[in-house]
Amino acid sequence: MSDTVLIAGGGIAGLSLALTLHQIGVRARVFESARQMRPLGVGVNLQPNAVRELFDLGLGAEVLDRVGVPAQEWALVGLNGREVYAEPRGRYAGYHWPQYAVHRGAFHMALYQAVVDRLGADAVVLGAKVTGYTQTDAGLSAQITHADGRVEDVAGALLIGADGIHSKVRAQMHPQQPPIHWGGAIMWRGTVRAKPLRTGSSFVGLGTHRHRIVFYPISAPDADGLAEINWIAEVTVDPSHGWQQDGWFRPVEIADFAHHFADFRYDWLDVPAMLQGADCAYENPMIDRDPLETWVSGRVALMGDAAHPMYPTGSNGASQAIVDGRVLGAMMLEHGVTQDALAAYDAKLCAPISAVQLRNRGAGPFGLLNLLDARTGGVFDDIDAVIPPKERAEFMAGYKAAAGFAMEALNAAPPTIAPGARLG
C-alpha cells in the first residue's frame, strides 16, 4: 500500500495541508483541476489562529507582508454613518500573532511556490481532478480525470478532499446531501485604489445586515498615500426562485449594482465615488452548505470548503481551512497516517466548526447590525442606549470563542504541532 496522502484540490486548504505533511515527514501529492495556477480572487482575512499556524510553517511576516497588510481594527458602522462597534485586532489587541488582510490570489500563489520549493514541482499535478475514490481494508485508490480526458487510478494511504464547495469527494461521501444553500444575499466584489480610512488598516462593515458594504486595505499605502482597497457590496433579495444567473462568479459592470448604494454618502466616505473608481467587479451569491454529521469515511476526509463551506460574514473561511490542515497533521503525529488520525480530526473539529457555519449563516459578528435593526431600524443617536457596551463586547467575544480565536485561549495554547515534530 502507498504511504502517500492524496489531496484533492490545490487551493488554500490543500496547499496548507501539503506543507504541513511535508513538515512532519509525510508524503503528499496534490491534484488540482486548473491547468495553470493563477492568482484568482480579491481580499481575504487571516485571523490570528491561522497566522500562528503559518508562522509555524515558516511562512512569516516576510511572506505575508508581500501579499497583504496587518489589520489594526474591526469596526461596524450604522447606515447613518455612525460607529456601532470597534475593536483592535491582531497584535494591536494583544494577540501574540497579527491578523492579516491579504490579496487572496497573491497569498495562494505564495503557498503554491512554497509547496513547489519544499516538495518539488511534481508534488502538485495540474489539470487533474479527483472525480471519485474506492477504498478497501487494504488501501485506497483515487480516480483522477485529467484535462486531456485521460483517467487513471492512483493508490494512496489516505485521501483528503480539499476540493471546495462543489467537492466531488464530498458528493461521493454524502450522496444524499442537500443542494447548495443560498439565503438571498448577493455580493459584488472588487478592488479600488484609495486612501485607507480610520486607522489606515481597518476592516469596516457599514449599513444593515441586509444592505451593506465592507471594505479594508490589502496593501500598504504607496508614496501617494493610496492603497489597494478590497470592497464587498451586499444586498439581500427574495431567494424563493433560486439563483437565476449562470455560474456562481461572474464579472459585471459597476452600473449593474451601484444604484443600491447611491445614498451611502457621508462626510468621511463617498461609497458611490469609491465604486466608480473600482478596478473590477464580480458578482456572486453568498452561499454555503448545510453542516455534515461527519467529515470522514474510513480513509477519506474532508477539509476547508469541502467540509464546511460558510458565509464570509465571519472572515474566517480561509483561516479555518489552514487550521484544518494543521489539526490533521497533529492527529497523524499522534495516530500515524491512519483512519484513526482522520477519526480524531473529525471528533475535534466537525461539531464545533459546523456550529460556526450556522453562526455565519445567521450573520456571524455582523449580527450586531441585526440587533440594531431590530431595535431601531438601523438609525440611532447614542449606540450605548440601544446596545450597551457590555452587550456588544459579549456578543463579539462569543463569536471569537466559537470560531477559535479568543485571545486569551489562543495566546495560552501550545503549538498545534510542536517545533521539529516528525512522524517516526
Short mmCIF file of C-alpha atoms in Angstrom, two decimals:
data_model
loop_
_atom_site.label_atom_id
_atom_site.label_comp_id
_atom_site.label_asym_id
_atom_site.label_seq_id
_atom_site.Cartn_x
_atom_site.Cartn_y
_atom_site.Cartn_z
CA MET A 1 0.00 0.00 0.00
CA SER A 2 1.23 3.51 -0.81
CA ASP A 3 2.21 5.69 2.13
CA THR A 4 1.29 8.89 0.27
CA VAL A 5 -1.58 11.13 1.33
CA LEU A 6 -3.56 12.17 -1.75
CA ILE A 7 -5.05 15.68 -1.66
CA ALA A 8 -7.93 16.65 -3.93
CA GLY A 9 -7.63 20.37 -4.64
CA GLY A 10 -4.76 22.82 -4.71
CA GLY A 11 -6.43 25.80 -3.06
CA ILE A 12 -5.55 27.35 0.28
CA ALA A 13 -6.72 24.25 2.17
CA GLY A 14 -4.93 21.65 0.06
CA LEU A 15 -1.64 23.54 -0.19
CA SER A 16 -1.58 24.32 3.55
CA LEU A 17 -2.09 20.63 4.27
CA ALA A 18 0.65 19.63 1.84
CA LEU A 19 3.09 21.98 3.60
CA THR A 20 2.07 20.61 7.00
CA LEU A 21 2.52 16.98 5.91
CA HIS A 22 5.94 17.76 4.45
CA GLN A 23 6.91 19.44 7.71
CA ILE A 24 6.08 16.31 9.74
CA GLY A 25 7.64 13.87 7.26
CA VAL A 26 4.54 12.54 5.49
CA ARG A 27 4.49 12.16 1.71
CA ALA A 28 1.78 14.19 -0.03
CA ARG A 29 0.57 14.68 -3.58
CA VAL A 30 -1.91 17.33 -4.67
CA PHE A 31 -4.28 17.02 -7.64
CA GLU A 32 -5.60 20.35 -8.91
CA SER A 33 -8.14 20.67 -11.72
CA ALA A 34 -6.80 24.02 -13.00
CA ARG A 35 -4.30 23.63 -15.83
CA GLN A 36 -2.31 26.59 -14.55
CA MET A 37 -2.04 28.20 -11.14
CA ARG A 38 -3.14 31.82 -11.40
CA PRO A 39 -3.73 34.50 -8.73
CA LEU A 40 -7.54 34.48 -8.57
CA GLY A 41 -9.84 36.33 -6.19
CA VAL A 42 -9.62 39.52 -4.20
CA GLY A 43 -9.30 40.04 -0.44
CA VAL A 44 -9.50 37.60 2.47
CA ASN A 45 -8.69 37.91 6.16
CA LEU A 46 -6.34 35.60 8.00
CA GLN A 47 -7.23 35.52 11.68
CA PRO A 48 -4.51 35.21 14.36
CA ASN A 49 -5.21 31.50 14.87
CA ALA A 50 -4.34 30.88 11.20
CA VAL A 51 -1.39 33.28 11.15
CA ARG A 52 0.06 31.37 14.12
CA GLU A 53 -0.04 28.21 12.00
CA LEU A 54 1.52 29.95 9.00
CA PHE A 55 4.34 31.28 11.16
CA ASP A 56 4.91 27.74 12.49
CA LEU A 57 5.11 26.58 8.86
CA GLY A 58 7.88 29.09 8.24
CA LEU A 59 5.62 31.48 6.34
CA GLY A 60 6.15 34.57 8.44
CA ALA A 61 5.85 38.31 8.05
CA GLU A 62 8.43 38.33 5.25
CA VAL A 63 5.93 36.37 3.15
CA LEU A 64 2.64 37.81 4.38
CA ASP A 65 3.79 41.43 4.11
CA ARG A 66 4.32 40.85 0.38
CA VAL A 67 0.71 39.76 -0.15
CA GLY A 68 -1.18 41.83 2.39
CA VAL A 69 -1.09 44.08 5.43
CA PRO A 70 -1.59 43.53 9.19
CA ALA A 71 -5.09 44.54 10.24
CA GLN A 72 -5.36 47.07 13.06
CA GLU A 73 -9.11 47.41 13.62
CA TRP A 74 -12.50 45.77 13.03
CA ALA A 75 -15.41 48.20 13.00
CA LEU A 76 -19.15 48.24 12.33
CA VAL A 77 -20.88 51.44 11.24
CA GLY A 78 -24.61 52.02 11.02
CA LEU A 79 -26.49 53.19 7.95
CA ASN A 80 -26.35 56.72 9.33
CA GLY A 81 -22.55 56.61 9.23
CA ARG A 82 -22.10 56.39 13.00
CA GLU A 83 -19.97 53.80 14.76
CA VAL A 84 -21.74 50.79 16.25
CA TYR A 85 -18.71 48.85 17.46
CA ALA A 86 -14.94 48.90 17.03
CA GLU A 87 -12.07 46.90 18.45
CA PRO A 88 -8.35 46.49 17.75
CA ARG A 89 -7.23 43.32 16.00
CA GLY A 90 -4.16 41.08 15.96
CA ARG A 91 -1.13 42.32 17.85
CA TYR A 92 -2.85 45.69 18.30
CA ALA A 93 -5.36 43.84 20.51
CA GLY A 94 -2.76 41.86 22.44
CA TYR A 95 -2.61 38.66 20.39
CA HIS A 96 0.82 37.07 20.03
CA TRP A 97 0.25 37.00 16.27
CA PRO A 98 -1.08 39.57 13.80
CA GLN A 99 -4.25 39.37 11.78
CA TYR A 100 -3.65 39.88 8.05
CA ALA A 101 -5.82 41.20 5.26
CA VAL A 102 -4.33 39.72 2.09
CA HIS A 103 -4.92 39.52 -1.63
CA ARG A 104 -6.30 36.01 -1.94
CA GLY A 105 -4.65 35.31 -5.29
CA ALA A 106 -1.24 36.56 -4.19
CA PHE A 107 -1.44 34.56 -0.96
CA HIS A 108 -2.49 31.43 -2.85
CA MET A 109 0.48 31.80 -5.19
CA ALA A 110 2.83 32.22 -2.21
CA LEU A 111 1.54 28.93 -0.78
CA TYR A 112 1.95 27.24 -4.16
CA GLN A 113 5.51 28.49 -4.51
CA ALA A 114 6.33 27.20 -1.03
CA VAL A 115 4.96 23.75 -1.94
CA VAL A 116 6.98 23.64 -5.15
CA ASP A 117 10.13 24.79 -3.35
CA ARG A 118 9.80 22.30 -0.49
CA LEU A 119 8.07 19.28 -2.01
CA GLY A 120 9.18 19.61 -5.63
CA ALA A 121 7.35 20.65 -8.79
CA ASP A 122 5.82 17.19 -9.24
CA ALA A 123 4.04 17.37 -5.85
CA VAL A 124 1.19 19.31 -7.46
CA VAL A 125 -0.39 17.71 -10.53
CA LEU A 126 -2.22 20.38 -12.55
CA GLY A 127 -5.11 19.70 -14.91
CA ALA A 128 -6.05 16.71 -12.74
CA LYS A 129 -9.34 16.40 -10.86
CA VAL A 130 -10.25 13.77 -8.28
CA THR A 131 -13.62 12.51 -9.53
CA GLY A 132 -14.09 9.51 -7.25
CA TYR A 133 -12.45 7.00 -4.96
CA THR A 134 -12.52 3.36 -3.95
CA GLN A 135 -11.40 2.08 -0.58
CA THR A 136 -10.91 -1.32 0.98
CA ASP A 137 -9.45 -2.58 4.22
CA ALA A 138 -6.10 -2.81 2.47
CA GLY A 139 -5.93 0.67 0.99
CA LEU A 140 -7.42 3.40 -1.14
CA SER A 141 -7.48 4.39 -4.79
CA ALA A 142 -8.47 7.81 -6.15
CA GLN A 143 -9.87 8.23 -9.64
CA ILE A 144 -8.06 11.08 -11.39
CA THR A 145 -9.58 12.64 -14.51
CA HIS A 146 -7.03 14.66 -16.46
CA ALA A 147 -7.75 17.70 -18.60
CA ASP A 148 -6.93 15.70 -21.74
CA GLY A 149 -9.65 13.17 -20.87
CA ARG A 150 -7.28 10.50 -19.58
CA VAL A 151 -8.47 8.70 -16.44
CA GLU A 152 -6.19 6.87 -14.02
CA ASP A 153 -6.39 5.32 -10.59
CA VAL A 154 -3.79 6.43 -8.04
CA ALA A 155 -3.16 4.49 -4.85
CA GLY A 156 -2.72 6.25 -1.55
CA ALA A 157 -2.80 5.75 2.19
CA LEU A 158 -5.49 8.41 2.70
CA LEU A 159 -7.50 10.80 0.53
CA ILE A 160 -8.25 14.33 1.73
CA GLY A 161 -10.99 16.20 -0.12
CA ALA A 162 -9.93 19.85 -0.24
CA ASP A 163 -11.83 20.44 -3.47
CA GLY A 164 -14.16 23.22 -2.42
CA ILE A 165 -17.89 23.77 -2.17
CA HIS A 166 -18.53 21.72 -5.35
CA SER A 167 -16.41 18.84 -3.98
CA LYS A 168 -16.63 15.53 -5.83
CA VAL A 169 -15.19 13.80 -2.77
CA ARG A 170 -17.94 15.17 -0.54
CA ALA A 171 -20.61 14.25 -3.09
CA GLN A 172 -19.48 10.61 -3.04
CA MET A 173 -19.15 10.54 0.75
CA HIS A 174 -22.58 12.13 1.23
CA PRO A 175 -24.61 11.34 -1.90
CA GLN A 176 -27.86 12.48 -0.28
CA GLN A 177 -26.59 15.94 0.69
CA PRO A 178 -28.98 18.83 0.03
CA PRO A 179 -28.11 21.29 -2.74
CA ILE A 180 -26.04 24.40 -2.16
CA HIS A 181 -27.86 26.81 0.17
CA TRP A 182 -28.48 30.42 -0.85
CA GLY A 183 -30.29 32.70 1.57
CA GLY A 184 -30.83 35.60 -0.84
CA ALA A 185 -27.68 37.66 -0.30
CA ILE A 186 -25.89 38.85 -3.45
CA MET A 187 -22.32 40.10 -3.22
CA TRP A 188 -20.37 42.29 -5.60
CA ARG A 189 -16.62 42.29 -5.02
CA GLY A 190 -13.71 44.28 -6.33
CA THR A 191 -10.73 46.47 -5.51
CA VAL A 192 -10.05 50.19 -5.79
CA ARG A 193 -7.03 52.42 -5.31
CA ALA A 194 -7.96 54.76 -2.47
CA LYS A 195 -6.76 56.29 0.77
CA PRO A 196 -7.23 53.92 3.73
CA LEU A 197 -9.67 55.17 6.36
CA ARG A 198 -9.74 55.26 10.16
CA THR A 199 -6.53 53.59 11.44
CA GLY A 200 -5.16 53.14 7.92
CA SER A 201 -5.69 49.38 8.22
CA SER A 202 -9.28 48.99 9.33
CA PHE A 203 -11.92 46.45 8.37
CA VAL A 204 -15.17 48.42 8.14
CA GLY A 205 -18.68 47.00 7.73
CA LEU A 206 -21.24 49.72 7.01
CA GLY A 207 -25.02 49.52 6.67
CA THR A 208 -27.51 46.90 7.81
CA HIS A 209 -27.50 43.12 7.90
CA ARG A 210 -29.44 43.12 4.59
CA HIS A 211 -27.83 46.08 2.84
CA ARG A 212 -24.18 46.87 3.49
CA ILE A 213 -20.71 47.46 2.17
CA VAL A 214 -17.48 46.09 3.64
CA PHE A 215 -14.02 47.42 2.82
CA TYR A 216 -10.45 47.06 4.04
CA PRO A 217 -6.95 47.59 2.62
CA ILE A 218 -4.98 44.62 1.33
CA SER A 219 -1.76 46.53 0.68
CA ALA A 220 0.30 49.16 2.43
CA PRO A 221 -0.05 52.69 1.04
CA ASP A 222 2.32 53.72 -1.73
CA ALA A 223 4.15 57.04 -1.82
CA ASP A 224 0.94 58.73 -3.00
CA GLY A 225 -0.87 57.58 0.15
CA LEU A 226 -3.14 55.22 -1.80
CA ALA A 227 -3.57 51.52 -1.08
CA GLU A 228 -5.40 48.67 -2.74
CA ILE A 229 -8.77 48.52 -1.00
CA ASN A 230 -10.87 45.37 -1.13
CA TRP A 231 -14.62 46.06 -1.08
CA ILE A 232 -17.70 43.85 -0.90
CA ALA A 233 -21.17 45.32 -1.56
CA GLU A 234 -24.16 43.23 -0.47
CA VAL A 235 -27.93 43.26 -0.73
CA THR A 236 -30.43 40.57 0.27
CA VAL A 237 -33.33 39.67 -2.03
CA ASP A 238 -36.10 37.08 -2.06
CA PRO A 239 -34.35 33.71 -2.61
CA SER A 240 -37.51 31.71 -3.29
CA HIS A 241 -36.86 31.44 -7.04
CA GLY A 242 -33.25 30.34 -6.55
CA TRP A 243 -30.12 31.76 -8.13
CA GLN A 244 -31.06 32.81 -11.66
CA GLN A 245 -27.65 33.60 -13.14
CA ASP A 246 -25.36 31.23 -15.00
CA GLY A 247 -22.44 30.23 -12.78
CA TRP A 248 -21.51 31.33 -9.30
CA PHE A 249 -18.92 34.04 -10.00
CA ARG A 250 -19.01 36.42 -12.97
CA PRO A 251 -17.62 39.84 -13.95
CA VAL A 252 -20.19 42.64 -14.05
CA GLU A 253 -20.33 46.37 -14.73
CA ILE A 254 -20.40 48.79 -11.79
CA ALA A 255 -23.59 50.32 -13.16
CA ASP A 256 -25.36 46.97 -12.73
CA PHE A 257 -25.48 47.36 -8.95
CA ALA A 258 -24.13 50.78 -7.87
CA HIS A 259 -27.64 52.23 -7.61
CA HIS A 260 -28.22 50.12 -4.49
CA PHE A 261 -25.63 52.27 -2.71
CA ALA A 262 -26.43 55.71 -4.12
CA ASP A 263 -27.31 57.06 -0.64
CA PHE A 264 -24.18 55.73 1.07
CA ARG A 265 -22.57 59.20 1.27
CA TYR A 266 -21.05 60.55 4.47
CA ASP A 267 -18.65 63.31 5.45
CA TRP A 268 -15.89 60.69 5.82
CA LEU A 269 -16.78 58.34 2.93
CA ASP A 270 -18.41 58.53 -0.50
CA VAL A 271 -19.31 54.95 -1.45
CA PRO A 272 -20.65 55.74 -4.96
CA ALA A 273 -17.39 57.50 -5.80
CA MET A 274 -15.39 54.59 -4.41
CA LEU A 275 -17.32 52.11 -6.55
CA GLN A 276 -16.91 54.24 -9.68
CA GLY A 277 -13.15 54.13 -9.20
CA ALA A 278 -13.05 50.33 -8.87
CA ASP A 279 -10.60 48.30 -10.93
CA CYS A 280 -13.07 45.43 -11.40
CA ALA A 281 -16.32 43.97 -10.10
CA TYR A 282 -17.51 40.40 -9.72
CA GLU A 283 -20.96 39.15 -8.74
CA ASN A 284 -21.64 36.04 -6.74
CA PRO A 285 -24.31 34.77 -4.35
CA MET A 286 -23.47 34.28 -0.69
CA ILE A 287 -23.70 30.50 -0.47
CA ASP A 288 -22.87 27.64 1.85
CA ARG A 289 -23.98 24.07 2.52
CA ASP A 290 -25.80 22.53 5.44
CA PRO A 291 -23.40 21.13 8.07
CA LEU A 292 -22.47 17.45 7.96
CA GLU A 293 -22.58 14.99 10.83
CA THR A 294 -19.12 13.74 9.85
CA TRP A 295 -16.30 14.77 7.54
CA VAL A 296 -14.78 11.30 7.46
CA SER A 297 -15.48 7.93 5.86
CA GLY A 298 -12.78 5.37 6.52
CA ARG A 299 -9.61 6.52 4.77
CA VAL A 300 -11.23 9.66 3.31
CA ALA A 301 -11.68 13.04 4.99
CA LEU A 302 -12.92 16.48 4.00
CA MET A 303 -11.39 19.84 4.89
CA GLY A 304 -11.81 23.52 4.04
CA ASP A 305 -14.81 24.45 1.91
CA ALA A 306 -15.38 20.80 1.03
CA ALA A 307 -16.09 20.16 4.72
CA HIS A 308 -17.58 23.43 5.98
CA PRO A 309 -18.36 25.99 3.27
CA MET A 310 -19.52 29.05 5.17
CA TYR A 311 -20.78 32.55 4.59
CA PRO A 312 -17.87 35.04 4.66
CA THR A 313 -19.58 37.08 7.39
CA GLY A 314 -17.04 35.90 9.96
CA SER A 315 -13.97 36.41 7.75
CA ASN A 316 -12.70 33.00 8.82
CA GLY A 317 -13.24 30.56 5.94
CA ALA A 318 -9.63 30.63 4.75
CA SER A 319 -8.37 30.70 8.33
CA GLN A 320 -10.31 27.58 9.27
CA ALA A 321 -9.02 25.79 6.16
CA ILE A 322 -5.45 26.41 7.34
CA VAL A 323 -6.28 25.27 10.88
CA ASP A 324 -7.92 22.12 9.48
CA GLY A 325 -4.67 21.08 7.86
CA ARG A 326 -2.66 21.69 10.98
CA VAL A 327 -5.05 19.66 13.15
CA LEU A 328 -4.93 16.85 10.58
CA GLY A 329 -1.15 16.90 10.79
CA ALA A 330 -1.23 16.84 14.59
CA MET A 331 -3.54 13.83 14.57
CA MET A 332 -1.25 11.98 12.17
CA LEU A 333 1.66 12.63 14.52
CA GLU A 334 -0.40 11.01 17.28
CA HIS A 335 -2.06 8.17 15.34
CA GLY A 336 0.06 7.71 12.21
CA VAL A 337 -1.16 8.00 8.62
CA THR A 338 -4.26 6.04 9.50
CA GLN A 339 -8.02 6.05 9.70
CA ASP A 340 -7.65 6.68 13.43
CA ALA A 341 -5.99 10.01 12.69
CA LEU A 342 -8.91 11.03 10.48
CA ALA A 343 -11.41 9.95 13.12
CA ALA A 344 -9.61 12.02 15.77
CA TYR A 345 -9.57 15.06 13.46
CA ASP A 346 -13.29 14.64 12.85
CA ALA A 347 -14.03 14.33 16.56
CA LYS A 348 -12.09 17.51 17.34
CA LEU A 349 -13.40 19.84 14.64
CA CYS A 350 -16.57 18.68 12.90
CA ALA A 351 -19.17 19.57 15.53
CA PRO A 352 -17.76 22.93 16.68
CA ILE A 353 -16.99 24.19 13.18
CA SER A 354 -20.42 23.09 11.99
CA ALA A 355 -21.79 25.39 14.69
CA VAL A 356 -19.65 28.22 13.30
CA GLN A 357 -21.13 27.57 9.85
CA LEU A 358 -24.60 28.20 11.25
CA ARG A 359 -23.43 31.27 13.17
CA ASN A 360 -22.08 32.73 9.95
CA ARG A 361 -25.32 31.90 8.12
CA GLY A 362 -27.02 33.91 10.86
CA ALA A 363 -24.75 36.92 10.09
CA GLY A 364 -21.82 35.96 12.35
CA PRO A 365 -20.28 39.05 14.00
CA PHE A 366 -22.46 41.22 11.74
CA GLY A 367 -25.31 40.05 13.97
CA LEU A 368 -24.80 43.28 15.90
CA LEU A 369 -26.33 45.03 12.91
CA ASN A 370 -29.31 42.66 13.14
CA LEU A 371 -29.80 43.74 16.75
CA LEU A 372 -29.52 47.38 15.80
CA ASP A 373 -32.04 46.97 13.00
CA ALA A 374 -34.49 45.10 15.23
CA ARG A 375 -34.33 47.75 17.95
CA THR A 376 -34.18 51.00 15.95
CA GLY A 377 -34.42 50.22 12.25
CA GLY A 378 -30.71 51.00 11.99
CA VAL A 379 -30.90 54.70 12.91
CA PHE A 380 -29.63 55.89 16.29
CA ASP A 381 -28.16 58.84 18.16
CA ASP A 382 -26.47 57.05 21.06
CA ILE A 383 -25.43 53.44 20.37
CA ASP A 384 -24.86 52.84 24.09
CA ALA A 385 -28.57 53.42 24.71
CA VAL A 386 -29.51 50.90 22.01
CA ILE A 387 -26.93 48.14 22.53
CA PRO A 388 -24.96 48.70 25.75
CA PRO A 389 -21.16 48.36 25.58
CA LYS A 390 -21.16 45.18 27.69
CA GLU A 391 -23.70 43.52 25.38
CA ARG A 392 -21.66 44.44 22.29
CA ALA A 393 -18.43 43.15 23.82
CA GLU A 394 -20.04 39.89 24.97
CA PHE A 395 -21.54 39.34 21.53
CA MET A 396 -18.15 39.64 19.83
CA ALA A 397 -16.38 37.58 22.49
CA GLY A 398 -18.86 34.76 21.96
CA TYR A 399 -18.20 34.68 18.24
CA LYS A 400 -14.41 34.70 18.60
CA ALA A 401 -14.57 31.87 21.14
CA ALA A 402 -16.74 29.76 18.83
CA ALA A 403 -14.50 30.45 15.83
CA GLY A 404 -11.32 29.53 17.70
CA PHE A 405 -9.58 32.88 18.04
CA ALA A 406 -10.50 34.09 21.52
CA MET A 407 -7.34 35.93 22.51
CA GLU A 408 -6.62 34.57 25.99
CA ALA A 409 -7.22 30.96 24.95
CA LEU A 410 -5.19 31.26 21.75
CA ASN A 411 -2.26 33.03 23.42
CA ALA A 412 -2.11 30.36 26.13
CA ALA A 413 -2.48 27.36 23.79
CA PRO A 414 0.55 25.21 22.95
CA PRO A 415 1.50 24.91 19.28
CA THR A 416 -0.77 22.66 17.26
CA ILE A 417 2.40 20.93 16.04
CA ALA A 418 5.45 21.12 18.28
CA PRO A 419 8.61 22.53 16.64
CA GLY A 420 10.61 19.77 14.98
CA ALA A 421 7.92 17.12 15.45
CA ARG A 422 8.08 14.42 12.77
CA LEU A 423 6.37 11.11 12.27
CA GLY A 424 8.59 8.18 13.06
#
